Short mmCIF file of C-alpha atoms in Angstrom, two decimals:
data_model
loop_
_atom_site.label_atom_id
_atom_site.label_comp_id
_atom_site.label_asym_id
_atom_site.label_seq_id
_atom_site.Cartn_x
_atom_site.Cartn_y
_atom_site.Cartn_z
CA MET A 1 -29.37 -3.54 6.61
CA GLN A 2 -27.54 -0.41 7.75
CA THR A 3 -27.24 1.36 11.02
CA SER A 4 -27.25 5.11 11.26
CA SER A 5 -23.78 6.62 11.34
CA THR A 6 -22.59 9.80 12.97
CA PRO A 7 -22.28 12.63 10.43
CA PRO A 8 -18.67 13.62 9.74
CA PRO A 9 -17.38 16.76 11.43
CA ARG A 10 -17.14 20.01 9.55
CA SER A 11 -13.34 19.79 9.71
CA LEU A 12 -10.76 17.30 10.77
CA ARG A 13 -7.86 18.25 13.03
CA LEU A 14 -4.58 18.19 11.14
CA GLY A 15 -2.76 16.60 14.08
CA LEU A 16 -5.15 13.64 14.07
CA VAL A 17 -4.66 13.12 10.34
CA TRP A 18 -0.87 13.11 10.74
CA LEU A 19 -1.19 10.66 13.64
CA MET A 20 -3.14 8.30 11.38
CA ALA A 21 -0.51 8.78 8.66
CA ALA A 22 2.35 8.02 11.07
CA SER A 23 0.55 4.97 12.45
CA SER A 24 -0.08 3.68 8.93
CA GLY A 25 3.59 4.06 8.02
CA ALA A 26 4.84 2.48 11.24
CA THR A 27 2.52 -0.52 10.86
CA VAL A 28 3.01 -1.22 7.15
CA ALA A 29 6.78 -1.15 7.78
CA ASN A 30 6.34 -4.42 9.70
CA LEU A 31 5.89 -6.16 6.35
CA TYR A 32 9.27 -5.11 4.99
CA TYR A 33 11.71 -5.15 7.91
CA ASN A 34 12.74 -8.75 7.17
CA GLN A 35 13.80 -8.13 3.57
CA PRO A 36 17.23 -6.47 4.12
CA LEU A 37 17.87 -8.76 7.12
CA LEU A 38 17.49 -12.07 5.28
CA GLY A 39 21.25 -12.63 5.00
CA ASP A 40 21.76 -12.22 8.74
CA ILE A 41 18.68 -14.32 9.50
CA GLY A 42 19.94 -17.11 7.27
CA ARG A 43 23.36 -17.16 8.92
CA ASP A 44 21.87 -17.15 12.42
CA LEU A 45 19.25 -19.84 11.78
CA GLY A 46 21.26 -21.92 9.33
CA ALA A 47 18.89 -21.40 6.39
CA SER A 48 19.33 -20.34 2.79
CA GLY A 49 17.72 -20.35 -0.64
CA GLY A 50 14.05 -20.97 -1.17
CA SER A 51 13.31 -21.85 2.44
CA LEU A 52 14.63 -18.47 3.59
CA GLY A 53 12.56 -16.77 0.90
CA LEU A 54 9.43 -18.05 2.65
CA VAL A 55 9.95 -15.41 5.37
CA PRO A 56 9.03 -12.35 3.24
CA THR A 57 6.65 -14.42 1.12
CA MET A 58 4.55 -15.56 4.09
CA THR A 59 4.54 -12.02 5.47
CA GLN A 60 2.88 -10.81 2.27
CA VAL A 61 0.53 -13.82 2.17
CA GLY A 62 -0.51 -13.01 5.73
CA TYR A 63 -1.17 -9.40 4.82
CA ALA A 64 -3.35 -10.44 1.89
CA ALA A 65 -5.27 -12.82 4.19
CA GLY A 66 -5.74 -10.03 6.73
CA MET A 67 -7.11 -7.68 4.09
CA LEU A 68 -9.54 -10.30 2.85
CA LEU A 69 -10.66 -11.77 6.18
CA LEU A 70 -10.25 -9.00 8.78
CA VAL A 71 -10.57 -5.59 7.10
CA PRO A 72 -14.28 -6.10 6.18
CA LEU A 73 -15.00 -6.21 9.93
CA GLY A 74 -14.44 -2.44 9.94
CA ASP A 75 -17.95 -2.00 8.52
CA SER A 76 -19.72 -4.11 11.17
CA HIS A 77 -17.58 -3.38 14.26
CA GLU A 78 -16.47 -0.26 16.07
CA ARG A 79 -13.33 0.63 14.11
CA ARG A 80 -11.34 2.23 16.91
CA ARG A 81 -11.57 -0.88 19.08
CA LEU A 82 -10.65 -3.08 16.11
CA ILE A 83 -7.60 -0.92 15.34
CA VAL A 84 -6.36 -1.07 18.94
CA VAL A 85 -6.82 -4.86 19.10
CA MET A 86 -4.92 -5.36 15.83
CA ALA A 87 -2.04 -3.19 17.05
CA ALA A 88 -1.75 -5.33 20.20
CA LEU A 89 -1.84 -8.55 18.17
CA ALA A 90 0.82 -7.18 15.79
CA SER A 91 3.05 -6.52 18.81
CA LEU A 92 2.68 -10.15 19.92
CA ALA A 93 3.43 -11.42 16.40
CA LEU A 94 6.59 -9.29 16.21
CA LEU A 95 7.69 -10.62 19.59
CA GLY A 96 7.26 -14.11 18.17
CA ALA A 97 9.56 -13.19 15.29
CA ALA A 98 12.16 -11.67 17.64
CA LEU A 99 12.21 -14.86 19.74
CA ALA A 100 12.21 -17.33 16.83
CA PRO A 101 14.52 -20.28 17.65
CA ASP A 102 14.43 -21.71 14.11
CA LEU A 103 13.21 -21.00 10.59
CA PRO A 104 9.79 -22.74 10.76
CA TRP A 105 8.93 -20.66 13.84
CA LEU A 106 10.02 -17.47 12.07
CA ILE A 107 7.96 -18.36 8.97
CA ALA A 108 4.86 -18.87 11.13
CA ALA A 109 5.54 -15.65 13.03
CA SER A 110 6.01 -13.81 9.72
CA PHE A 111 2.56 -14.93 8.58
CA ALA A 112 1.17 -13.68 11.90
CA VAL A 113 2.96 -10.33 11.45
CA GLY A 114 1.37 -9.97 8.02
CA ILE A 115 -2.20 -10.84 9.03
CA THR A 116 -2.14 -8.52 12.06
CA SER A 117 -0.52 -5.53 10.32
CA VAL A 118 -3.71 -4.42 8.58
CA VAL A 119 -4.13 -1.31 10.74
CA PRO A 120 -3.46 1.01 7.72
CA GLN A 121 -6.32 -0.62 5.82
CA LEU A 122 -8.61 0.11 8.77
CA LEU A 123 -7.32 3.66 9.23
CA LEU A 124 -7.89 4.65 5.59
CA PRO A 125 -11.69 4.11 5.64
CA PHE A 126 -11.68 5.50 9.21
CA ALA A 127 -10.13 8.73 7.91
CA ALA A 128 -12.45 8.79 4.89
CA GLN A 129 -15.45 8.44 7.22
CA LEU A 130 -14.28 11.30 9.46
CA ALA A 131 -13.47 13.70 6.65
CA PRO A 132 -16.15 15.92 5.10
CA ASP A 133 -16.67 15.39 1.38
CA GLU A 134 -14.67 18.47 0.36
CA GLN A 135 -11.60 17.29 2.34
CA ARG A 136 -11.71 13.53 1.69
CA GLY A 137 -9.11 13.41 -1.07
CA ARG A 138 -6.66 15.53 0.90
CA VAL A 139 -7.11 13.47 4.08
CA VAL A 140 -6.75 10.15 2.25
CA GLY A 141 -3.69 11.56 0.49
CA MET A 142 -2.02 12.47 3.79
CA VAL A 143 -2.68 9.06 5.32
CA MET A 144 -1.47 7.35 2.13
CA SER A 145 1.70 9.45 2.17
CA GLY A 146 2.47 8.07 5.62
CA LEU A 147 1.86 4.53 4.39
CA LEU A 148 4.13 4.88 1.35
CA ILE A 149 6.88 6.60 3.33
CA GLY A 150 6.71 3.69 5.80
CA ILE A 151 7.21 1.24 2.94
CA LEU A 152 10.09 3.23 1.45
CA LEU A 153 11.95 3.82 4.73
CA SER A 154 11.37 0.42 6.34
CA ARG A 155 14.24 -1.26 4.51
CA THR A 156 16.62 1.62 5.30
CA VAL A 157 15.72 1.53 9.01
CA ALA A 158 15.95 -2.26 9.20
CA GLY A 159 19.33 -2.27 7.49
CA PHE A 160 20.70 0.28 9.96
CA VAL A 161 19.26 -1.36 13.10
CA GLY A 162 20.26 -4.83 11.90
CA THR A 163 23.82 -3.73 11.22
CA GLN A 164 24.19 -2.03 14.60
CA LEU A 165 22.21 -4.31 16.91
CA GLY A 166 21.40 -7.53 15.04
CA TRP A 167 18.31 -8.69 13.18
CA ARG A 168 16.31 -9.64 16.28
CA ALA A 169 16.61 -6.08 17.63
CA MET A 170 14.56 -4.75 14.70
CA PHE A 171 11.62 -6.95 15.66
CA TRP A 172 11.93 -6.00 19.34
CA VAL A 173 11.84 -2.30 18.39
CA ALA A 174 8.87 -2.84 16.08
CA ALA A 175 6.99 -4.79 18.78
CA GLY A 176 7.51 -1.95 21.27
CA LEU A 177 6.32 0.57 18.71
CA MET A 178 3.10 -1.38 18.08
CA LEU A 179 2.53 -1.82 21.82
CA ALA A 180 2.82 1.94 22.39
CA GLN A 181 0.71 2.76 19.33
CA GLY A 182 -2.42 1.02 20.62
CA PRO A 183 -3.07 3.23 23.68
CA ILE A 184 -2.16 6.38 21.74
CA LEU A 185 -4.72 5.61 19.05
CA ARG A 186 -7.29 4.61 21.67
CA LEU A 187 -6.99 8.05 23.29
CA ALA A 188 -6.69 10.12 20.11
CA LEU A 189 -9.23 8.56 17.76
CA PRO A 190 -12.92 9.26 18.20
CA ALA A 191 -15.34 6.36 18.49
CA GLN A 192 -16.75 5.33 15.13
CA PRO A 193 -19.94 3.28 15.37
CA PRO A 194 -20.53 0.37 12.96
CA VAL A 195 -22.11 1.44 9.68
CA ALA A 196 -23.53 -1.95 8.60
CA ALA A 197 -25.38 -4.45 10.77
CA MET A 198 -24.20 -7.65 9.08
CA SER A 199 -22.90 -11.00 10.24
CA TYR A 200 -19.38 -12.07 9.29
CA PRO A 201 -20.55 -14.53 6.58
CA GLU A 202 -22.79 -11.80 5.15
CA LEU A 203 -19.84 -9.41 5.05
CA LEU A 204 -17.73 -11.87 3.07
CA ARG A 205 -20.57 -12.74 0.69
CA SER A 206 -21.19 -9.05 0.05
CA LEU A 207 -17.66 -8.61 -1.35
CA GLY A 208 -18.56 -10.44 -4.54
CA ARG A 209 -21.82 -8.52 -4.84
CA LEU A 210 -20.03 -5.18 -4.50
CA ALA A 211 -17.46 -6.18 -7.12
CA ARG A 212 -20.23 -7.18 -9.55
CA THR A 213 -22.40 -4.11 -9.10
CA GLU A 214 -19.81 -1.32 -8.88
CA PRO A 215 -18.12 -0.68 -12.26
CA VAL A 216 -16.18 2.30 -10.88
CA LEU A 217 -14.71 0.05 -8.19
CA ARG A 218 -13.69 -2.52 -10.81
CA LEU A 219 -12.05 0.08 -13.03
CA HIS A 220 -10.07 1.79 -10.31
CA SER A 221 -9.05 -1.56 -8.78
CA ALA A 222 -7.64 -2.55 -12.17
CA LEU A 223 -5.83 0.79 -12.50
CA GLY A 224 -4.34 0.32 -9.02
CA ALA A 225 -3.24 -3.24 -9.78
CA LEU A 226 -1.52 -2.28 -13.04
CA THR A 227 0.29 0.76 -11.66
CA PHE A 228 1.40 -1.03 -8.49
CA GLY A 229 2.55 -3.87 -10.73
CA ALA A 230 4.73 -1.43 -12.68
CA PHE A 231 6.00 0.05 -9.40
CA SER A 232 6.87 -3.42 -8.07
CA ALA A 233 8.58 -4.51 -11.29
CA PHE A 234 11.12 -1.73 -10.76
CA TRP A 235 11.70 -2.22 -7.03
CA ALA A 236 11.94 -6.02 -7.32
CA THR A 237 14.84 -5.73 -9.78
CA LEU A 238 16.63 -2.52 -8.73
CA ALA A 239 19.17 -4.27 -6.48
CA LEU A 240 19.94 -6.77 -9.27
CA TYR A 241 20.50 -3.96 -11.76
CA LEU A 242 22.71 -1.96 -9.39
CA GLN A 243 24.78 -5.07 -8.69
CA SER A 244 25.25 -5.62 -12.44
CA MET A 245 26.59 -2.11 -13.05
CA PRO A 246 30.38 -1.69 -13.44
CA GLU A 247 30.58 -0.13 -9.96
CA ARG A 248 28.86 -3.20 -8.41
CA HIS A 249 26.65 -1.14 -6.11
CA GLY A 250 25.53 -3.05 -3.01
CA PRO A 251 22.24 -3.19 -1.10
CA GLN A 252 23.07 -0.02 0.83
CA VAL A 253 22.83 2.00 -2.39
CA ALA A 254 19.54 0.31 -3.27
CA GLY A 255 18.21 1.24 0.16
CA LEU A 256 19.14 4.88 -0.33
CA PHE A 257 16.83 5.08 -3.33
CA GLY A 258 14.01 4.50 -0.85
CA LEU A 259 14.94 7.85 0.68
CA VAL A 260 14.85 9.43 -2.78
CA GLY A 261 11.35 8.04 -3.31
CA VAL A 262 10.08 9.92 -0.26
CA ALA A 263 10.10 13.07 -2.41
CA GLY A 264 7.37 11.56 -4.57
CA ALA A 265 5.41 10.30 -1.57
CA ALA A 266 5.54 13.74 0.06
CA ALA A 267 3.47 15.14 -2.81
CA ALA A 268 0.50 12.98 -1.82
CA PRO A 269 -1.42 15.65 0.15
CA LEU A 270 -1.16 18.04 -2.82
CA VAL A 271 -2.58 15.36 -5.10
CA GLY A 272 -5.38 14.69 -2.64
CA ARG A 273 -6.26 18.38 -2.50
CA TYR A 274 -6.55 18.45 -6.29
CA ALA A 275 -8.70 15.32 -6.20
CA ASP A 276 -11.11 17.16 -3.89
CA VAL A 277 -11.47 19.98 -6.43
CA ARG A 278 -11.80 17.78 -9.52
CA GLY A 279 -13.95 14.67 -9.29
CA ASP A 280 -13.07 13.37 -12.78
CA ARG A 281 -10.29 11.04 -13.88
CA ARG A 282 -7.88 13.61 -15.29
CA ILE A 283 -5.63 13.19 -12.30
CA ASN A 284 -5.50 9.43 -13.00
CA ALA A 285 -4.49 10.09 -16.59
CA LEU A 286 -1.81 12.59 -15.55
CA ALA A 287 -0.48 10.30 -12.83
CA ILE A 288 -0.28 7.25 -15.09
CA GLY A 289 1.37 9.42 -17.75
CA VAL A 290 4.05 10.41 -15.21
CA LEU A 291 4.49 6.73 -14.31
CA LEU A 292 4.92 5.82 -17.97
CA ALA A 293 7.43 8.67 -18.43
CA SER A 294 9.44 7.40 -15.45
CA PHE A 295 10.25 4.18 -17.30
CA GLY A 296 11.45 6.21 -20.27
CA VAL A 297 13.76 8.13 -17.93
CA LEU A 298 14.95 4.89 -16.30
CA PHE A 299 15.73 3.40 -19.71
CA TRP A 300 17.50 6.40 -21.25
CA LEU A 301 19.26 7.69 -18.13
CA GLY A 302 19.51 4.49 -16.09
CA SER A 303 23.25 4.19 -16.65
CA TRP A 304 23.78 6.95 -14.08
CA LEU A 305 22.70 6.98 -10.44
CA TRP A 306 21.28 10.49 -10.80
CA GLY A 307 19.17 9.26 -13.72
CA ILE A 308 17.80 6.40 -11.63
CA ALA A 309 17.07 8.87 -8.81
CA LEU A 310 15.08 11.09 -11.20
CA GLY A 311 13.18 8.05 -12.44
CA VAL A 312 12.42 6.97 -8.86
CA VAL A 313 10.94 10.38 -7.99
CA LEU A 314 8.68 10.26 -11.07
CA LEU A 315 7.80 6.61 -10.45
CA ASP A 316 6.75 7.17 -6.84
CA LEU A 317 4.92 10.41 -7.67
CA GLY A 318 2.93 8.78 -10.47
CA ALA A 319 2.08 5.63 -8.50
CA GLN A 320 1.09 7.59 -5.40
CA ALA A 321 -0.99 10.18 -7.26
CA ASN A 322 -2.90 7.46 -9.09
CA GLN A 323 -3.45 5.56 -5.83
CA ILE A 324 -4.89 8.59 -4.04
CA SER A 325 -7.20 9.47 -6.91
CA ASN A 326 -8.38 5.84 -7.05
CA GLN A 327 -9.13 5.68 -3.35
CA ALA A 328 -10.87 9.06 -3.28
CA ARG A 329 -13.22 7.74 -6.00
CA VAL A 330 -13.75 4.37 -4.32
CA TYR A 331 -14.47 5.83 -0.86
CA SER A 332 -17.08 8.18 -2.33
CA LEU A 333 -19.20 5.33 -3.72
CA ARG A 334 -20.78 3.53 -0.74
CA PRO A 335 -20.25 5.14 2.68
CA GLU A 336 -21.78 2.13 4.45
CA ALA A 337 -19.31 -0.25 2.77
CA ARG A 338 -15.99 1.62 2.86
CA SER A 339 -14.04 -1.14 4.62
CA ARG A 340 -15.32 -3.77 2.21
CA MET A 341 -14.67 -1.53 -0.80
CA ASN A 342 -11.16 -1.02 0.54
CA THR A 343 -10.77 -4.80 0.88
CA ILE A 344 -11.68 -5.35 -2.77
CA TYR A 345 -9.51 -2.49 -3.97
CA MET A 346 -6.43 -3.28 -1.89
CA THR A 347 -6.58 -7.04 -2.47
CA THR A 348 -6.64 -6.40 -6.22
CA TYR A 349 -3.88 -3.81 -5.75
CA PHE A 350 -1.53 -6.22 -3.97
CA VAL A 351 -2.27 -9.06 -6.40
CA GLY A 352 -1.18 -6.66 -9.13
CA GLY A 353 1.96 -5.81 -7.19
CA ALA A 354 2.88 -9.49 -6.77
CA ALA A 355 2.27 -10.14 -10.47
CA GLY A 356 4.32 -7.09 -11.40
CA ALA A 357 7.25 -8.22 -9.26
CA TRP A 358 7.19 -11.62 -10.97
CA PHE A 359 6.82 -10.01 -14.41
CA GLY A 360 9.70 -7.63 -13.76
CA THR A 361 11.99 -10.39 -12.47
CA ALA A 362 11.19 -12.60 -15.47
CA ALA A 363 11.85 -9.69 -17.83
CA TRP A 364 15.16 -8.98 -16.08
CA THR A 365 16.25 -12.62 -16.41
CA ARG A 366 15.53 -12.70 -20.12
CA TRP A 367 16.14 -9.16 -21.39
CA GLY A 368 17.91 -7.27 -18.60
CA TRP A 369 17.20 -3.64 -17.77
CA LEU A 370 15.52 -3.03 -21.13
CA GLY A 371 13.04 -5.78 -20.28
CA VAL A 372 12.27 -4.28 -16.86
CA CYS A 373 11.60 -0.84 -18.35
CA ALA A 374 9.49 -2.40 -21.11
CA ALA A 375 7.47 -4.42 -18.56
CA GLY A 376 6.78 -1.37 -16.39
CA GLY A 377 5.97 0.75 -19.42
CA ALA A 378 3.61 -1.90 -20.81
CA MET A 379 1.64 -2.10 -17.56
CA SER A 380 1.43 1.70 -17.39
CA ALA A 381 0.26 1.92 -21.01
CA THR A 382 -2.34 -0.78 -20.38
CA ALA A 383 -3.66 1.25 -17.44
CA LEU A 384 -3.98 4.32 -19.69
CA GLY A 385 -5.88 2.22 -22.23
CA LEU A 386 -8.27 0.95 -19.56
CA LEU A 387 -8.82 4.50 -18.31
CA TRP A 388 -9.60 5.71 -21.83
CA ALA A 389 -11.99 2.80 -22.41
CA GLY A 390 -13.72 3.46 -19.07
CA ALA A 391 -14.15 7.14 -19.92
CA ALA A 392 -15.57 6.24 -23.33
CA ARG A 393 -18.07 3.80 -21.78
CA GLY A 394 -19.05 6.45 -19.22
CA ALA A 395 -19.65 9.00 -21.96
CA ARG A 396 -21.82 6.56 -23.94
CA ALA A 397 -23.78 5.63 -20.81
CA ALA A 398 -24.32 9.32 -19.97
CA ARG A 399 -25.66 9.98 -23.47
CA GLY A 400 -27.96 6.99 -23.05
CA GLY A 401 -29.23 8.13 -19.64
CA GLY A 402 -27.22 5.58 -17.60
CA GLY A 403 -24.41 7.83 -16.40
CA ALA A 404 -24.85 7.04 -12.73
CA GLY A 405 -23.64 3.53 -13.06
CA ALA A 406 -20.72 4.35 -15.30
CA GLY A 407 -19.01 6.71 -12.90
#
């Protein structure tokens, strides 16, 4: 059962879109601040090894839980209120991390940081709902650019703040940022009434039904998982590769490549604008082709820092372009279920990223840099194969009169 929703405006103010992009980047950064600070955290709390590794792991587990359990509420609750509440809860979770007296406390707080930092996954369908059809790809692309830039710069910022002020200061700063973000979003965002009158158990049960009945959602979720897996295989092993080079580059150099990757993320609005003009999957094919080419560059030119930088730009551009095209397609399917569609897509996406990080690390351990490039290239090539197969099935269905379901 659906409720009537307010028609989207004829245009969407650029300042509001950039605010949503900045908020997405600032919130998703909460997930990654702890990674460059683990050494300092371990020394301060007397922890090391696998137990210390639970800090970033539980942050990601919390985020996955938040996407699965909380993001679907965006369809049945007023999204602006939900976003403001989650920002306040994220601030409290970050305060818990800043005050952690021991490692178990910090691990629990890290899980809380992850589960409450789902504001970007509420803002993306919020933006898609506000945008008129002819602007949806561009708007989603701008918000996604903010999210990716937040991911790329979070480690650089945390490393700087941690070096200057200590690891706890980073969490204090992040908590203050989340606390200030809530009222700003409350004042700037328009109210967005619920689009589906469903109970919470009904929302969760509907996830499986949507996944079964929407082939376009399944295809683009798989494309997102494979490309984010390739992306993660590189970033999970970059520091190891830099350390193995004759110059023995440290984590500071690895962090600087995050800045280089911003060039690829900055192209997101352009990709989104193209996605608005063309509704087909050519942009997916081009983006995945760029991603595949990036691993060729990383293999052949990876002995030089400038070669790695070129590969990073292509890698981030390809991954981001494919992501925006995927989400533009997914958000166009079922307006009354955008939050739930986003839950299915992004959960699959992050599962693919986790698998890719493991695959890349295993390939590095056994075959070194060649193995990492081969792993990323294999996942990219598999995504191209899936895209080709999906297009072929769609063409056959269209000839048979069933084109609507094939997408």
